[in-house]
XYZ file of C-alpha atoms in Angstrom:
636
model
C -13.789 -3.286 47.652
C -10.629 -5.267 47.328
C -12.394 -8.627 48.099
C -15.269 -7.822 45.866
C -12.643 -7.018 42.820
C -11.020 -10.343 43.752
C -14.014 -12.031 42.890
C -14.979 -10.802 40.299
C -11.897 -11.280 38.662
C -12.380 -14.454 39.562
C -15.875 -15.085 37.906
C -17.122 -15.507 41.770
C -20.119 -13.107 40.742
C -22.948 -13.821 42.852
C -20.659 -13.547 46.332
C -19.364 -10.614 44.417
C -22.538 -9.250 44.040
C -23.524 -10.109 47.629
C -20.809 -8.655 48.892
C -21.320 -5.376 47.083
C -25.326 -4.983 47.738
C -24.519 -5.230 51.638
C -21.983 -2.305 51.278
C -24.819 -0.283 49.272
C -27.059 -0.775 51.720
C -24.782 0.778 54.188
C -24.019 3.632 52.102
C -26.248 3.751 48.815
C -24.347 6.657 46.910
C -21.287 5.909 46.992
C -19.575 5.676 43.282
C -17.151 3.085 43.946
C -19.340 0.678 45.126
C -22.219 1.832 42.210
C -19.397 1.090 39.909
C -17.969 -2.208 40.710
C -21.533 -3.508 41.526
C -22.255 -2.658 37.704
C -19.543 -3.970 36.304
C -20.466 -7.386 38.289
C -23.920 -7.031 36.472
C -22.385 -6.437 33.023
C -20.251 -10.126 33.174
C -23.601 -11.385 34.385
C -24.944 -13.763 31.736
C -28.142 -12.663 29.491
C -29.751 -9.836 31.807
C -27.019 -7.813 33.496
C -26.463 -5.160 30.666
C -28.997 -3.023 31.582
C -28.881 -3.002 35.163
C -25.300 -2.615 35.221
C -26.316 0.866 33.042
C -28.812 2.167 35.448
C -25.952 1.485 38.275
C -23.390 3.349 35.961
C -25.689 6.363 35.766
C -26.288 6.415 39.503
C -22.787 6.471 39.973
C -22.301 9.188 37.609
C -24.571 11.020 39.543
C -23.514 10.800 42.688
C -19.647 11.694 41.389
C -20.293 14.055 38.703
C -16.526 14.725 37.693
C -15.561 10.791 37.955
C -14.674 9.643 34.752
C -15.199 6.054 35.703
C -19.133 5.625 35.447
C -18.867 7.102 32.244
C -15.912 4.624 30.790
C -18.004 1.437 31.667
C -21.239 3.090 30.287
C -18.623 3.160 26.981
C -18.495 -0.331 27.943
C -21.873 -1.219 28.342
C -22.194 -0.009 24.730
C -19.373 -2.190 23.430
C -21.697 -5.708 24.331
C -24.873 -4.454 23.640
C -23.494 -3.468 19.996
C -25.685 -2.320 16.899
C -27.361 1.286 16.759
C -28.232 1.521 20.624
C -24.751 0.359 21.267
C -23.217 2.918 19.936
C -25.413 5.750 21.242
C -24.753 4.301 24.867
C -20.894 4.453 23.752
C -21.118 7.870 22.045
C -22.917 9.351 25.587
C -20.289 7.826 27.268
C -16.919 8.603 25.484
C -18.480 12.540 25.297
C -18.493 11.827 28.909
C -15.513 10.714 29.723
C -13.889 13.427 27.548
C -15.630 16.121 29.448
C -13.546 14.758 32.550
C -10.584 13.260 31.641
C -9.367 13.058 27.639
C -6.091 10.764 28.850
C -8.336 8.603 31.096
C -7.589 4.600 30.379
C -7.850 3.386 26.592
C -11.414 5.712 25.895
C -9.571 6.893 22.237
C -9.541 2.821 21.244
C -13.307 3.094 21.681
C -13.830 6.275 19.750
C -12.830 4.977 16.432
C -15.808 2.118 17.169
C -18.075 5.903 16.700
C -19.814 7.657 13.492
C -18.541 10.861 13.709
C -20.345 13.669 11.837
C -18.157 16.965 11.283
C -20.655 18.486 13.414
C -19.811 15.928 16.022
C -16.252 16.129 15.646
C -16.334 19.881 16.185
C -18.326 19.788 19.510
C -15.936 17.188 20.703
C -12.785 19.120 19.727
C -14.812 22.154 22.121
C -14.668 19.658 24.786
C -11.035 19.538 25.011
C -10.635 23.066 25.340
C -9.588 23.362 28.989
C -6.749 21.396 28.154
C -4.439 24.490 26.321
C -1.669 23.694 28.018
C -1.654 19.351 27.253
C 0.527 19.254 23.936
C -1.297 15.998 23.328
C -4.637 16.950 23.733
C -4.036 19.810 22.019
C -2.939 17.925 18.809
C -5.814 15.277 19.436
C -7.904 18.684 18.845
C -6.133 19.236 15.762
C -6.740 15.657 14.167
C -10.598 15.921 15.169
C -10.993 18.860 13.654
C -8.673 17.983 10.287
C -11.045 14.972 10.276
C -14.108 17.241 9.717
C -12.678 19.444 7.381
C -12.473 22.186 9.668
C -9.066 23.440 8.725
C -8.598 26.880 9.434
C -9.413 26.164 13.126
C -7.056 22.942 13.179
C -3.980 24.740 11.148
C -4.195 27.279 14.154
C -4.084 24.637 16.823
C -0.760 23.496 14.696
C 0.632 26.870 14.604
C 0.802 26.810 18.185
C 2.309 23.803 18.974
C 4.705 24.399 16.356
C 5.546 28.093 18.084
C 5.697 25.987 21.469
C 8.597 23.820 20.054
C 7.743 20.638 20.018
C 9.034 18.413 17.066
C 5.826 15.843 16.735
C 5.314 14.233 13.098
C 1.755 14.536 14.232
C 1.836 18.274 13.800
C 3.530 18.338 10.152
C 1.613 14.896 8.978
C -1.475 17.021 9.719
C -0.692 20.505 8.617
C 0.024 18.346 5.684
C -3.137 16.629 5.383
C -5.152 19.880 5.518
C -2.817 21.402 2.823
C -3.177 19.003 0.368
C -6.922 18.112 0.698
C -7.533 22.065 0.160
C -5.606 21.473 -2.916
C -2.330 23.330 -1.971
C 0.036 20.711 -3.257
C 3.026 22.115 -3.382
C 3.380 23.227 0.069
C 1.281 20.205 1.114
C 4.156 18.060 0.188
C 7.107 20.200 2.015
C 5.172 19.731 5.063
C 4.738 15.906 4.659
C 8.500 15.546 3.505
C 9.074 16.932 6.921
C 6.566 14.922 8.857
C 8.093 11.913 6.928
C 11.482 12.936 8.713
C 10.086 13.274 12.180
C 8.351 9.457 11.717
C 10.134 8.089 14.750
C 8.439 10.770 16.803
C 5.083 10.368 16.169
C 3.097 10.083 19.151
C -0.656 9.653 17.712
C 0.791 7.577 15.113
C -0.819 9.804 12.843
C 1.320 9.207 9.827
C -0.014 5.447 10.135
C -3.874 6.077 10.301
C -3.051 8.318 7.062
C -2.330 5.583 5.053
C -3.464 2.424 6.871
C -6.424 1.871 4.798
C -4.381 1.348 1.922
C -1.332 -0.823 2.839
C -0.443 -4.238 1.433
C -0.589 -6.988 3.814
C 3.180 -7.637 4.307
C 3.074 -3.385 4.720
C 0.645 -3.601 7.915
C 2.996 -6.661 9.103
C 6.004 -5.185 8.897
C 5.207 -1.733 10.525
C 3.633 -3.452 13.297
C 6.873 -4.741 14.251
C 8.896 -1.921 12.747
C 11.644 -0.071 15.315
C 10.861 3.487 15.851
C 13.909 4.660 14.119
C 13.455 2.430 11.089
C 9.537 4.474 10.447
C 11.128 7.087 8.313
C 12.754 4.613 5.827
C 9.219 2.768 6.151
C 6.853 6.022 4.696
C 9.465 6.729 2.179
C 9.770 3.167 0.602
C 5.696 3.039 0.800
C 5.368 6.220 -1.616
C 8.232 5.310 -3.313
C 6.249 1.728 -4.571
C 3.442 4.015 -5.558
C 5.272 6.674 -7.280
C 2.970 6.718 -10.931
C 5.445 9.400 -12.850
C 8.849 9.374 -12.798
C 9.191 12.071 -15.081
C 7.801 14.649 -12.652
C 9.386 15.988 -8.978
C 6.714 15.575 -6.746
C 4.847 12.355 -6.245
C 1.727 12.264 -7.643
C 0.268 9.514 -5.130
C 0.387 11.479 -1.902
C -1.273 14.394 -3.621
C -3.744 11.594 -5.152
C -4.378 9.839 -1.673
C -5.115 12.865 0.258
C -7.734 13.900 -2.133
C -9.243 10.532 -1.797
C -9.043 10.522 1.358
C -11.423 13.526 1.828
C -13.995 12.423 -0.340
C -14.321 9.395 1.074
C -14.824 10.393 4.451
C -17.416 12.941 2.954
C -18.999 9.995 1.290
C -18.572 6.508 2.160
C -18.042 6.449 6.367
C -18.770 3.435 7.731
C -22.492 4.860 9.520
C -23.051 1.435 11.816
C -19.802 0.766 12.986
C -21.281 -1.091 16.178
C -23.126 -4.030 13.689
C -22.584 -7.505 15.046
C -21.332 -7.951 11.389
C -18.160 -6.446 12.241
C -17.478 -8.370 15.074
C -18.933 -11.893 14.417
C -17.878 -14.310 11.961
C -20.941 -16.124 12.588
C -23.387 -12.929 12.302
C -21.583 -12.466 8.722
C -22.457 -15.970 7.718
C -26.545 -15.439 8.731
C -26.344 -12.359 6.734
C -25.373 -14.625 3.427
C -29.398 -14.659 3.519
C -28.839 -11.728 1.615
C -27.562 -13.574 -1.176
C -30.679 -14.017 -3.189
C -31.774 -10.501 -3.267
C -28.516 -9.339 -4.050
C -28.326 -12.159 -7.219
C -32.117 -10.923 -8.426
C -30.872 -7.414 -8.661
C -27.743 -9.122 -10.599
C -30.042 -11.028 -12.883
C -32.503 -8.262 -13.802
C -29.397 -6.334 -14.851
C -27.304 -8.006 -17.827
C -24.874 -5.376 -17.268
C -24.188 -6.531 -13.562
C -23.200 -9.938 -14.996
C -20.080 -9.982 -16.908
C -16.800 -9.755 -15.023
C -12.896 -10.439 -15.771
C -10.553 -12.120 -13.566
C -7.416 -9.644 -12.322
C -4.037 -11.371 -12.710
C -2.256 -12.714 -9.199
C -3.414 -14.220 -6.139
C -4.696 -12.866 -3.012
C -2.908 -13.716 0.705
C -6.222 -14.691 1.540
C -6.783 -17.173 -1.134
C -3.521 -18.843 -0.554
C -4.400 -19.713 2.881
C -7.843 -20.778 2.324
C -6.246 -23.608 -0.277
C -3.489 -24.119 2.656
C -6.429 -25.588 4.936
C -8.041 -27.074 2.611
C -11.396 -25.343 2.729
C -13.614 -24.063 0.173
C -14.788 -20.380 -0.128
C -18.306 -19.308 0.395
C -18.667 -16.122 -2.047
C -21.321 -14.565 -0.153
C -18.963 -14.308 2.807
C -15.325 -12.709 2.059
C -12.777 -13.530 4.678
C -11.681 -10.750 7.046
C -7.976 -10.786 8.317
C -8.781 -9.569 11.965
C -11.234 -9.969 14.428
C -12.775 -7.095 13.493
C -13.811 -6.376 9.725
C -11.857 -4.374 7.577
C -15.026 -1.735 7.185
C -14.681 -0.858 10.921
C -10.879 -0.915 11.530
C -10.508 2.027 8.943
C -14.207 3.534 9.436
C -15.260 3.297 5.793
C -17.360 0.879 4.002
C -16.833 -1.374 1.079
C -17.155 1.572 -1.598
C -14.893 3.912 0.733
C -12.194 1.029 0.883
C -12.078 0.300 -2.705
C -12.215 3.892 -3.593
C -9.198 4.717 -1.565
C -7.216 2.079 -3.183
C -8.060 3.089 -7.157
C -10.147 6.473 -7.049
C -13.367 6.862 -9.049
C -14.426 3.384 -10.990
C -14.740 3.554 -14.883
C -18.098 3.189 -14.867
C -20.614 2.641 -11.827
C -23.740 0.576 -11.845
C -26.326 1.107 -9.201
C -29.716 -0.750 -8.876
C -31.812 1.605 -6.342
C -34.644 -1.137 -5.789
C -32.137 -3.916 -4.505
C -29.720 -1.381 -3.000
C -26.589 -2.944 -4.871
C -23.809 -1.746 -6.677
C -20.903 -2.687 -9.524
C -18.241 -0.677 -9.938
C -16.139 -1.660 -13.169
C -11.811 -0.905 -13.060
C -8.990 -1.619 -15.230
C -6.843 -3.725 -12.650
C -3.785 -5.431 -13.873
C -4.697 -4.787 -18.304
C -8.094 -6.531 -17.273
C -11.629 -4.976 -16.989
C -12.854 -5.961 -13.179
C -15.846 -5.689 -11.227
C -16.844 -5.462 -7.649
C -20.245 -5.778 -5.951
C -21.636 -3.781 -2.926
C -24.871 -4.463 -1.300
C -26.381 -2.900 1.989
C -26.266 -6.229 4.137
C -23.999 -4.932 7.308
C -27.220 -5.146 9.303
C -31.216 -6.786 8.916
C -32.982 -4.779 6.647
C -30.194 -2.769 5.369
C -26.663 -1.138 6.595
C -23.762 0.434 5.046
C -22.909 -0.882 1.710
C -20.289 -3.747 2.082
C -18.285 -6.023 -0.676
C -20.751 -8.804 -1.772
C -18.905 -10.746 -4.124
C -21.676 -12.968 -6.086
C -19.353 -15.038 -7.959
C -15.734 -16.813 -7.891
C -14.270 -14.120 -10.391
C -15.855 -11.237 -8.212
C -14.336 -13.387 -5.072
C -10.761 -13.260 -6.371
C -11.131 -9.640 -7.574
C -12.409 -8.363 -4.237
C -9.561 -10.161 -2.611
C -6.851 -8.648 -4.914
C -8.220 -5.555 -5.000
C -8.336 -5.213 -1.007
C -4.574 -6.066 -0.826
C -3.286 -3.635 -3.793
C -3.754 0.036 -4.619
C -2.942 2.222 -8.117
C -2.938 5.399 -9.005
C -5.101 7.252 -11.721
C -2.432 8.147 -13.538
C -2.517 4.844 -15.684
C 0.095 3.633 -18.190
C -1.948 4.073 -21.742
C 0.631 2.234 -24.190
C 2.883 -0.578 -23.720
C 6.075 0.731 -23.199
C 9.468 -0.933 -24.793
C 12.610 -1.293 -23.008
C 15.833 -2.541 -22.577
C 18.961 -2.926 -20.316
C 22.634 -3.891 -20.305
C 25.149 -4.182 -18.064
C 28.900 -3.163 -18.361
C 31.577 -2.643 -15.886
C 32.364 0.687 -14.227
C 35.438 3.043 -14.228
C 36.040 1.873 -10.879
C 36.510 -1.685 -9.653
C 32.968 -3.016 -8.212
C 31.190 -0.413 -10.134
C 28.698 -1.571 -12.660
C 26.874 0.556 -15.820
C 23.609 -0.150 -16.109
C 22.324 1.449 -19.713
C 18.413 1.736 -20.034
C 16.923 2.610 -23.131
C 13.303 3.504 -24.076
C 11.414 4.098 -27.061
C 10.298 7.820 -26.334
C 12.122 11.157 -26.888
C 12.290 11.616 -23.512
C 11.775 9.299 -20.298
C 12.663 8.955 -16.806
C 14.467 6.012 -14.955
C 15.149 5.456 -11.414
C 16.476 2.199 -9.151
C 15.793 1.648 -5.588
C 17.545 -0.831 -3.333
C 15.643 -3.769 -1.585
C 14.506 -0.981 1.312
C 12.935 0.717 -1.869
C 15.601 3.290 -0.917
C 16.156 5.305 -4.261
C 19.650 5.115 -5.981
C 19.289 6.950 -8.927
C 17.179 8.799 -11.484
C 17.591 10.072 -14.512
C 15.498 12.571 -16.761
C 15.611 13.240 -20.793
C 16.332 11.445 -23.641
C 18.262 7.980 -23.119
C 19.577 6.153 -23.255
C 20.261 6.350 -19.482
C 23.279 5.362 -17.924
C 22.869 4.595 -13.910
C 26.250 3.520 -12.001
C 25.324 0.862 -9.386
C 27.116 -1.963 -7.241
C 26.093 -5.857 -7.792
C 22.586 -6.863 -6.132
C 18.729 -6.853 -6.477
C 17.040 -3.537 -7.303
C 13.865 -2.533 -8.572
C 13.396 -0.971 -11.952
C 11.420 1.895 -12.902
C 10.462 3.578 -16.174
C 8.446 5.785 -17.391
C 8.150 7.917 -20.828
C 5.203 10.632 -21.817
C 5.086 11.041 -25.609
C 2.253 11.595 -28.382
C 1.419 7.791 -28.187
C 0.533 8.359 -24.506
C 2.161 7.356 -21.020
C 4.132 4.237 -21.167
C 5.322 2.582 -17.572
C 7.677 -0.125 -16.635
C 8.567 -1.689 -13.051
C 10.631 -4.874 -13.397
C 12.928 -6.324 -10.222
C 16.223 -6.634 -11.848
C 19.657 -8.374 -10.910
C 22.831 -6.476 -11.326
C 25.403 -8.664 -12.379
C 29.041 -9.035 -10.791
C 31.331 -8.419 -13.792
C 34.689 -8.100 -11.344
C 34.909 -11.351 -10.338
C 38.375 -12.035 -12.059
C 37.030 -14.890 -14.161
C 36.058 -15.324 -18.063
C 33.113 -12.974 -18.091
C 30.916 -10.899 -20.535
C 28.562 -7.705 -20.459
C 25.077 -7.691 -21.924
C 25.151 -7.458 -25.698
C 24.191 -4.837 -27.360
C 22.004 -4.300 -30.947
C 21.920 -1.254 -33.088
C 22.221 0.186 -36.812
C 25.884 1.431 -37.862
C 27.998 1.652 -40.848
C 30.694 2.152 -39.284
C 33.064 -0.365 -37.692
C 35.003 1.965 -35.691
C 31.764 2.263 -33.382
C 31.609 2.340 -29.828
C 29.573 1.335 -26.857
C 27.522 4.690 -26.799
C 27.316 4.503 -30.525
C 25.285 1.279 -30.276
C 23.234 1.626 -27.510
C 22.043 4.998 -28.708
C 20.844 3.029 -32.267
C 19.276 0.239 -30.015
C 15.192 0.798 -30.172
C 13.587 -0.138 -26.784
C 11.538 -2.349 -29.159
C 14.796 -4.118 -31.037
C 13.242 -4.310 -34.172
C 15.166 -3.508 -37.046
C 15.141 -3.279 -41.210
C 16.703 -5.905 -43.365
C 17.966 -3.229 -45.351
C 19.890 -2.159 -42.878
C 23.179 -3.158 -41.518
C 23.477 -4.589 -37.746
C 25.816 -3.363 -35.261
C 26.413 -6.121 -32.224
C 28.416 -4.644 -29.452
C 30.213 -6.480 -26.422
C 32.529 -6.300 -23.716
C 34.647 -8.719 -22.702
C 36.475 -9.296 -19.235
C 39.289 -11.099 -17.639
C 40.324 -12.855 -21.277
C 43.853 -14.418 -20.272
C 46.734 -13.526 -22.091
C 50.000 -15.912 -24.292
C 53.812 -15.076 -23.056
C 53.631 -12.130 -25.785
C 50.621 -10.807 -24.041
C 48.370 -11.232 -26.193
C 45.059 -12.552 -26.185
C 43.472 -15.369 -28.227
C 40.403 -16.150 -28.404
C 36.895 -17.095 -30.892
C 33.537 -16.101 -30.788
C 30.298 -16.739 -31.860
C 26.888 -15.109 -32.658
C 24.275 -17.742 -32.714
C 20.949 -16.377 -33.843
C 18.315 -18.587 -32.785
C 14.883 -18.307 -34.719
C 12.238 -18.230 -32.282
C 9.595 -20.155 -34.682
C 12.275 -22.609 -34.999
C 13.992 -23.987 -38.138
C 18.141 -23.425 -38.715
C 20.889 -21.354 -36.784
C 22.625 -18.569 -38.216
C 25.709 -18.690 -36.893
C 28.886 -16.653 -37.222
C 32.063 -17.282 -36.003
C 35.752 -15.449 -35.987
C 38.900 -15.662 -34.349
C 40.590 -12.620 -32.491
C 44.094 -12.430 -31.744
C 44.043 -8.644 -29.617
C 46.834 -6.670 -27.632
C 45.556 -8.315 -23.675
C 43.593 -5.597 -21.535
C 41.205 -5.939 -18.378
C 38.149 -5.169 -21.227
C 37.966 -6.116 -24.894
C 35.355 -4.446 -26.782
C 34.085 -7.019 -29.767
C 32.135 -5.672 -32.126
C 30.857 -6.922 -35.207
C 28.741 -5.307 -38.435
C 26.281 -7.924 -40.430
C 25.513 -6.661 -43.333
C 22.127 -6.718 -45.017
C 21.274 -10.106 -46.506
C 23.454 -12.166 -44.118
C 20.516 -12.855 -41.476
C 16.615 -13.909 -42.682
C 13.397 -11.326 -41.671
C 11.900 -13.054 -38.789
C 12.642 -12.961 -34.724
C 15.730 -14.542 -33.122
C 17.120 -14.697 -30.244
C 20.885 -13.707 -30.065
C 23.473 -15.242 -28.013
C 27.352 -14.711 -28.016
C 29.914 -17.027 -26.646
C 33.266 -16.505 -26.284
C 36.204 -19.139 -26.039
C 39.946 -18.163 -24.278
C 42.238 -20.519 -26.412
C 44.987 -19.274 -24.067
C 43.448 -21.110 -20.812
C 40.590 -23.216 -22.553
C 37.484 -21.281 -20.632
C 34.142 -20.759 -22.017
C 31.656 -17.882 -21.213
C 27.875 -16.998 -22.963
C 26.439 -13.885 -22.617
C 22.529 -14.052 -21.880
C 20.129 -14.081 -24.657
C 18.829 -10.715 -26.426
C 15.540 -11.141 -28.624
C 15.076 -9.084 -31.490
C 13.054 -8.796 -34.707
C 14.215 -8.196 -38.503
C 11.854 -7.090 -40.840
């Protein structure tokens, strides 16, 4: 046996095979030698496949509790691919399961399966007589979550959970079931507490959740992500999605879930063993497809018209990178296998889980295509399905008929949003001012709404900060890169912002100002709060009324009589061009670590029209200069 595996390790397999038929002759039931002798046939070029099956199915017989036969009958599936494929590999996988559930890698080859609930119940029977096997146990659980059977998979959980052991697996699931039965609240404890375990999750359940979904550089980076850096991971990937700042719980996780379920009700991936998914070259024959998809295009006006969503696509970058040009009929897959079997959905089920029910669905029964318009980016897109995974038919995959439909199938696979779209453009502003203590910076954000929401999260998406109710807000950060987010719900409809932002370093001990701030005052004696409370996210403003500019000015050096000396000037720059309206003073103040300038125009002083403000200060005590950066605003 050990000479025979030599060789055919060695691609030696006709001494192989030689070597094995002698020893069956001696003895022509025994398993071992059955087995080896079939996996010899099955690397034999062209014919072995189905010899190397009956062989496996002797040897099955002759050792009926031997998992092995079984696992290479899996195999024998695997190469012969398409529909009989995967019946071999379904007979074979139910096989090994009956036997042994941990043997070798037989749970990689049952995601290559269509699994009916039906199917997934029977299977979860099968495992059974393993009560006492924690992880078969919670493999139970996830088949039977998978088919909707919760009541019977929530009991499974209870009794791991009463057994102690602290597996994500068993809250990501518990979870899952909760929230696609619509219990949302209590759905979310669970998977805040799943989230928590992350570094412990042995099925990598918490992954497979939201795998179908993730951005490129998301799928890179957990792939090579530590165990104990997972928790961070889930949070910052909701956090990114989070479509409502004004509310507690996230609305995305809720929204996933349910999308989830329906598309594994609807849109599973039925042929997952199609040569399409596993050969370039097999996609490229099926472009033969092309015309009848284009005639069922052509007979339908509707199908025709298409925008173009804003950004660029990994995939499209690295197509120009090699210089080659894209064949629509054929769109790129990132991994050896497509992206329609890795996640076990087809082309509607991907783009469904990604942006929910389309705005308006076109369906041409005689061609067996599909167009499914979206708002994507503040553009109307479409995407095109067609059955063309196999000849004569096959799940419904992306069939992009055109360069726009190209680009937006490519976007659209590498991006997700919510339902819960922003109706109304939404106006904001922010300025930056030192803190109370040194290092600490003031970051104001105001909105046009009565009442908004604003949060920050670090470069880990790690939230800072947020703030509820009327602004403007007021959010106390250190220097550095964050990310931005606002949101306000008012009659005029939802309004959302998400902006990376830079927060200056205003301590740094040299000639340095805060953002500048625009409101409406008549009096002079106003303050910082004043101002930014009159400042309209939108900064436009009445020529009847008077304008209150507001600034803060740090590390101003200071004369032998300590005081401070210094001029400054408001340029307002028309943005349609033509003269500057400038004004200029000179300030002679009592010398302070901040010196609040502040300035009323009255009405009549500056034209209507938009500018562009910009204020610049000048030390006359130690000849520095420093500008403040450039607010636009509008006078009407």
């Amino acid at each position: 046996m050990a000479q025979a595996e030599r060789l055919l390790a060695a691609g030696e397999l006709k001494s192989a095979r030689s070597l094995l038929e002698q020893e069956l002759r001696n003895d022509p039931y025994d398993p071992t030698t059955l087995t080896l002798l079939g996996r010899v046939h099955l690397d034999w070029p062209v014919i072995g496949r189905w010899e190397a099956l009956r062989l496996f199915r002797r040897a099955a017989e002759a050792a009926p509790r031997d998992p092995e036969p079984w696992y290479w009958k899996i195999r024998v599936g695997k190469f012969l691919g398409s529909a009989d494929g995967e019946s071999l590999m379904r007979s074979g996988i139910v096989g090994v399961l009956e036997r042994d559930p941990r043997h070798r890698d037989v749970w990689d080859y049952w995601a290559g399966i269509y699994r009916t609930p039906g199917f997934l119940e029977s299977v979860a029977d099968l495992l059974g007589d393993y009560p006492n096997d924690r992880g078969i146990v919670l493999r139970r659980a996830q088949l039977l979550t998978e088919g909707g059977i919760y009541e019977r998979a929530d009991s499974l959980l209870r009794v791991l959970g009463e057994a102690g052991w602290d597996d994500a697996g068993i809250w990501a699931l518990s979870a899952q079931s909760l929230l696609e039965q619509g219990d949302t609240t209590e759905g979310l404890v669970r998977y805040r507490e799943a989230l928590a375990r992350a570094d412990r999750d042995s099925l990598a359940i918490l992954w497979h959740q939201i795998a179908p979904i993730a951005w490129p550089n998301e799928d890179s980076l957990y792939q090579a992500l530590p165990l104990e850096a997972r928790p961070e991971f889930f949070r910052a990937f909701w956090a990114r999605r989070e479509p409502d700042l004004t509310t507690e719980p996230n609305e995305r996780i809720v929204e996933h879930f349910s999308r989830l379920r329906h598309a594994r009700l609807y849109y599973r991936l039925r042929h997952p063993q199609s040569r399409f998914h596993y050969s370039a070259e097999r996609r490229t024959v099926l472009s033969s497809q092309a015309p009848r998809v284009l005639q069922a295009i052509l007979e339908d006006s509707d199908l025709l018209v298409s925008g173009i969503v804003p950004g660029r696509s990994r995939f499209e970058d690295e197509i120009q990178r090699a210089g080659l040009g894209v064949d629509v009929r054929d769109l790129p897959e990132p991994d050896s296998v497509t992206r329609y079997r890795r996640y076990g959905f087809d082309g509607r089920g991907l783009i469904y889980l990604r942006f929910g029910e389309p705005d308006r669905r076109l369906i041409s029964n005689r061609f067996g295509v599909e167009a499914w318009d979206y708002a994507v980016g503040g553009t109307d897109a479409r995407v095109v399905f067609a059955r063309a995974s196999a000849d004569g038919g096959g799940d419904m995959i992306l069939y992009p008929t055109s360069g726009a439909e190209l680009h937006n199938s490519a976007i659209m696979l590498e991006t997700d949003a919510s339902s819960i779209r922003a109706t109304r453009d939404l106006h904001a502003w922010a300025a930056f001012f030192r803190g109370a203590v040194s290092g600490e910076q003031l970051m104001y954000v105001g909105v046009d709404a009565d009442s908004s929401a604003t949060a920050v999260w670090d470069e880990r998406w790690v939230e800072m900060q947020r703030l509820r109710g009327p602004g403007p807000h007021v959010l106390v950060l250190v220097r550095g890169p964050y990310t931005l987010g606002v949101d306000a719900i008012d009659d005029a409809g939802r309004g959302r912002v998400r902006a990376e932002i830079d927060v200056p370093h205003l301590w740094s001990g040299r000639l340095s100002l805060s953002s500048l701030l625009i409101g409406t005052a008549a009096d002079t004696a106003f303050e910082r709060d004043d101002v930014a409370r009159a400042m309209p996210g939108n900064r436009r403003f009445s020529r009847l009324e008077p304008l209150a500019l507001y600034a803060e000015i740090y590390g101003l050096s200071a004369d032998r009589g300590d005081m401070s000396r210094f001029q400054v000037q408001y340029a307002f720059l028309p943005e349609a061009g033509g003269d500057m309206v400038s004004l200029s003073f000179n300030r002679t103040v009592r010398a302070g670590p901040v010196i609040p300038e502040r300035v009323i125009v009255q009405p009549g002083r500056i034209p209507p029209g938009r500018y562009r403000l910009r204020l610049t200060v000048w030390d006359e005590v130690r000849r520095r200069i420093a500008q403040s950066t450039v607010v636009p605003f509008e006078l009407r």
